[in-house]
Amino acid sequence: MALMTPEQVPVISSIYRLQWEDSQQSHVLLYPEGMVQLNGSAGEIMVMVDGERSVAEIISALQAKFPEAGDLTDDIVEFLGVAHERQWIQFA
Amino acid sequence: MSDSGFNSPEMPAKTPANPHGAGRPFWLLAELTYKCPLQCTYCSNPLDLKGSGKELTTDQWISVFEQGRKMGAAQLGFSGGEPLVRQDLEILIREARAMGYYTNLITSGLGMDDRRVADFKAAGLDHIQVSFQASSEELNNRLAGSQKAFQQKLAMAREVKEQGYPMVLNFVIHRDNIDEIDKIIELSIELKADFVELAIAQYYGWAFINREHLLPTKAQLQRAEAITNQYRDKLGGAGPKLIFVTPDYYEERPKACMNGWGNIFLTIAPDGTALPCHSARELPIDFPNVLDHSLEEIWYRSTGFNHFRGYEWMKEPCRSCDEKEKDFGGCRCQAFKLTGDAANADPVCSKSSAHGKILQARYEAESMAAGGAGHSPKLARNTHNQQAALALNERNIIARS
Ligand code: SF4
Ligand code: SF4
């Protein structure tokens, strides 16, 4: 993911739908006949992916939401890279 | 319907009494109707089409969806028969989507038009799977038993993509269409499918009595798989994702059917009968009906659903086999259809004493492909053929293979 820049705006791919699953106490990505269960931090990041926020804005939004957590940049960029590779998200 | 009327449980489903430690019914398949305008010889619907005319009402279906969602179901498939036959489909989609289901419509495309595709979208439908019989008009229509099927399917597949749905194309593959697999893949690329299921027919329902006409030969299968792999390489991640579903008849170990009996799949037949898989109706087991019991009662505590949970029910060679946690002894329906006892090992397994029946089926495929005569005519799925099909089924189970 050498290509990701702070200005890029990720959006969830059209075949996926993100939602909170009460019965699993986690966010999930639903797609035709299947589901990906996201862990806590992955869920928090995906919720911020709304097709409006850039990568930089996602980082600062999460940084503001979790002030105690230290610098989150690397974790977020890494996750977005994985999400892009798995085609959960695209860059507009 | 029972005296108490249609049952919708008041109790929260958070911690249901769950004596067998069953998983959640993640996948709910609603077979809305057995009615279908097509007549595929590989149809997995029951042979007894006439006797299955009863269907749940709109409200009864909605109650089933509500109960399932509370129990943790996240995927909902609208299937059949042809679900488009139900005029209340749009309402069902809307209600289910509002509950938070990922909604899948599994259709032949017949009975669809652009307005309905748009209405479903507005109702929140997430995904449409369109089934094709073949890649050419002539063969498709012959296999489907309908002159207008192919053009209609093409038009609908285009419409589905046009309106922004994710689209899965499903081809049931068998001896008569397997050799055109390259054209099938080309068609799928042209139609911009997101996923393509190249599913070798499985032998349940009508497909079982037509098995000798459907099972491809080993050589056909290997060729088809090789071509699929070539396309995967060529596409290199672009274009449709190709899913090749191999037939267990050419394996030496059975599939882990349904990921385990009553583990994640829950099928509701048109009349409200709850089943652990869509073929289970063929087993000599009484399955509960959603008109008589709550879904929670059915899933966690009914005899039908607990029948083959865990490992206690197993016979040898499965019982003492170190692979039983991998495949759960295979498919109960296949075990029953080929050995007469659903608790036996699936004969696909080379450790099964009935494995010879699978070898026999392979041999039959070879000899028929080489021009040999079959045991019985190929029967299209329709009520006219029902008596002949039922008689054949009896003979198939008891005598042959
Ligand atoms: S397999 Fe063919 S005949 Fe059976 S329900 Fe599907 S489209 Fe109809
Ligand atoms: S003997 Fe039974 S459990 Fe063992 S591999 Fe065969 S089917 Fe599976």
PDB file of N, CA, C and O in Angstrom, chain A residues 85 87, chain B residues 194 231-242:
ATOM      1  N   GLU A  85      -6.567  -4.141   0.363  1.00  0.00           N
ATOM      2  CA  GLU A  85      -6.088  -5.360  -0.275  1.00  0.00           C
ATOM      3  C   GLU A  85      -7.201  -6.404  -0.372  1.00  0.00           C
ATOM      4  O   GLU A  85      -7.350  -7.098  -1.364  1.00  0.00           O
ATOM      5  N   GLN A  87     -10.213  -5.736  -0.589  1.00  0.00           N
ATOM      6  CA  GLN A  87     -11.287  -5.102  -1.353  1.00  0.00           C
ATOM      7  C   GLN A  87     -12.524  -4.771  -0.524  1.00  0.00           C
ATOM      8  O   GLN A  87     -13.627  -4.675  -1.042  1.00  0.00           O
TER       9      GLN A  87
ATOM     10  N   ASP B 194     -20.052 -10.089 -10.188  1.00  0.00           N
ATOM     11  CA  ASP B 194     -19.056  -9.941  -9.126  1.00  0.00           C
ATOM     12  C   ASP B 194     -18.505 -11.303  -8.714  1.00  0.00           C
ATOM     13  O   ASP B 194     -17.325 -11.444  -8.441  1.00  0.00           O
ATOM     14  N   TYR B 231      -8.506 -19.126 -16.429  1.00  0.00           N
ATOM     15  CA  TYR B 231      -9.208 -17.838 -16.394  1.00  0.00           C
ATOM     16  C   TYR B 231      -8.860 -17.045 -15.140  1.00  0.00           C
ATOM     17  O   TYR B 231      -8.712 -15.829 -15.184  1.00  0.00           O
ATOM     18  N   ARG B 232      -8.713 -17.743 -14.031  1.00  0.00           N
ATOM     19  CA  ARG B 232      -8.340 -17.051 -12.793  1.00  0.00           C
ATOM     20  C   ARG B 232      -7.003 -16.339 -12.986  1.00  0.00           C
ATOM     21  O   ARG B 232      -6.849 -15.178 -12.626  1.00  0.00           O
ATOM     22  N   ASP B 233      -6.049 -17.058 -13.575  1.00  0.00           N
ATOM     23  CA  ASP B 233      -4.726 -16.463 -13.815  1.00  0.00           C
ATOM     24  C   ASP B 233      -4.842 -15.270 -14.747  1.00  0.00           C
ATOM     25  O   ASP B 233      -4.256 -14.224 -14.516  1.00  0.00           O
ATOM     26  N   LYS B 234      -5.608 -15.466 -15.814  1.00  0.00           N
ATOM     27  CA  LYS B 234      -5.746 -14.428 -16.817  1.00  0.00           C
ATOM     28  C   LYS B 234      -6.393 -13.181 -16.218  1.00  0.00           C
ATOM     29  O   LYS B 234      -5.977 -12.059 -16.491  1.00  0.00           O
ATOM     30  N   LEU B 235      -7.416 -13.398 -15.394  1.00  0.00           N
ATOM     31  CA  LEU B 235      -8.137 -12.263 -14.806  1.00  0.00           C
ATOM     32  C   LEU B 235      -7.300 -11.569 -13.743  1.00  0.00           C
ATOM     33  O   LEU B 235      -7.435 -10.366 -13.523  1.00  0.00           O
ATOM     34  N   GLY B 236      -6.465 -12.340 -13.072  1.00  0.00           N
ATOM     35  CA  GLY B 236      -5.562 -11.806 -12.063  1.00  0.00           C
ATOM     36  C   GLY B 236      -6.241 -10.873 -11.069  1.00  0.00           C
ATOM     37  O   GLY B 236      -5.749  -9.782 -10.794  1.00  0.00           O
ATOM     38  N   GLY B 237      -7.384 -11.277 -10.543  1.00  0.00           N
ATOM     39  CA  GLY B 237      -8.055 -10.464  -9.523  1.00  0.00           C
ATOM     40  C   GLY B 237      -9.058  -9.486 -10.113  1.00  0.00           C
ATOM     41  O   GLY B 237      -9.955  -9.017  -9.416  1.00  0.00           O
ATOM     42  N   ALA B 238      -8.938  -9.172 -11.406  1.00  0.00           N
ATOM     43  CA  ALA B 238      -9.940  -8.300 -12.031  1.00  0.00           C
ATOM     44  C   ALA B 238     -11.125  -9.169 -12.460  1.00  0.00           C
ATOM     45  O   ALA B 238     -11.012 -10.386 -12.513  1.00  0.00           O
ATOM     46  N   GLY B 239     -12.245  -8.555 -12.747  1.00  0.00           N
ATOM     47  CA  GLY B 239     -13.397  -9.300 -13.240  1.00  0.00           C
ATOM     48  C   GLY B 239     -14.002 -10.171 -12.157  1.00  0.00           C
ATOM     49  O   GLY B 239     -13.643 -10.063 -10.984  1.00  0.00           O
ATOM     50  N   PRO B 240     -14.920 -11.069 -12.540  1.00  0.00           N
ATOM     51  CA  PRO B 240     -15.633 -11.857 -11.537  1.00  0.00           C
ATOM     52  C   PRO B 240     -14.728 -12.824 -10.786  1.00  0.00           C
ATOM     53  O   PRO B 240     -13.739 -13.307 -11.321  1.00  0.00           O
ATOM     54  N   LYS B 241     -15.093 -13.045  -9.541  1.00  0.00           N
ATOM     55  CA  LYS B 241     -14.410 -14.049  -8.743  1.00  0.00           C
ATOM     56  C   LYS B 241     -15.054 -15.389  -9.084  1.00  0.00           C
ATOM     57  O   LYS B 241     -16.272 -15.541  -8.982  1.00  0.00           O
ATOM     58  N   LEU B 242     -14.233 -16.356  -9.511  1.00  0.00           N
ATOM     59  CA  LEU B 242     -14.774 -17.644  -9.953  1.00  0.00           C
ATOM     60  C   LEU B 242     -14.755 -18.651  -8.807  1.00  0.00           C
ATOM     61  O   LEU B 242     -13.711 -18.927  -8.222  1.00  0.00           O
TER      62      LEU B 242
END
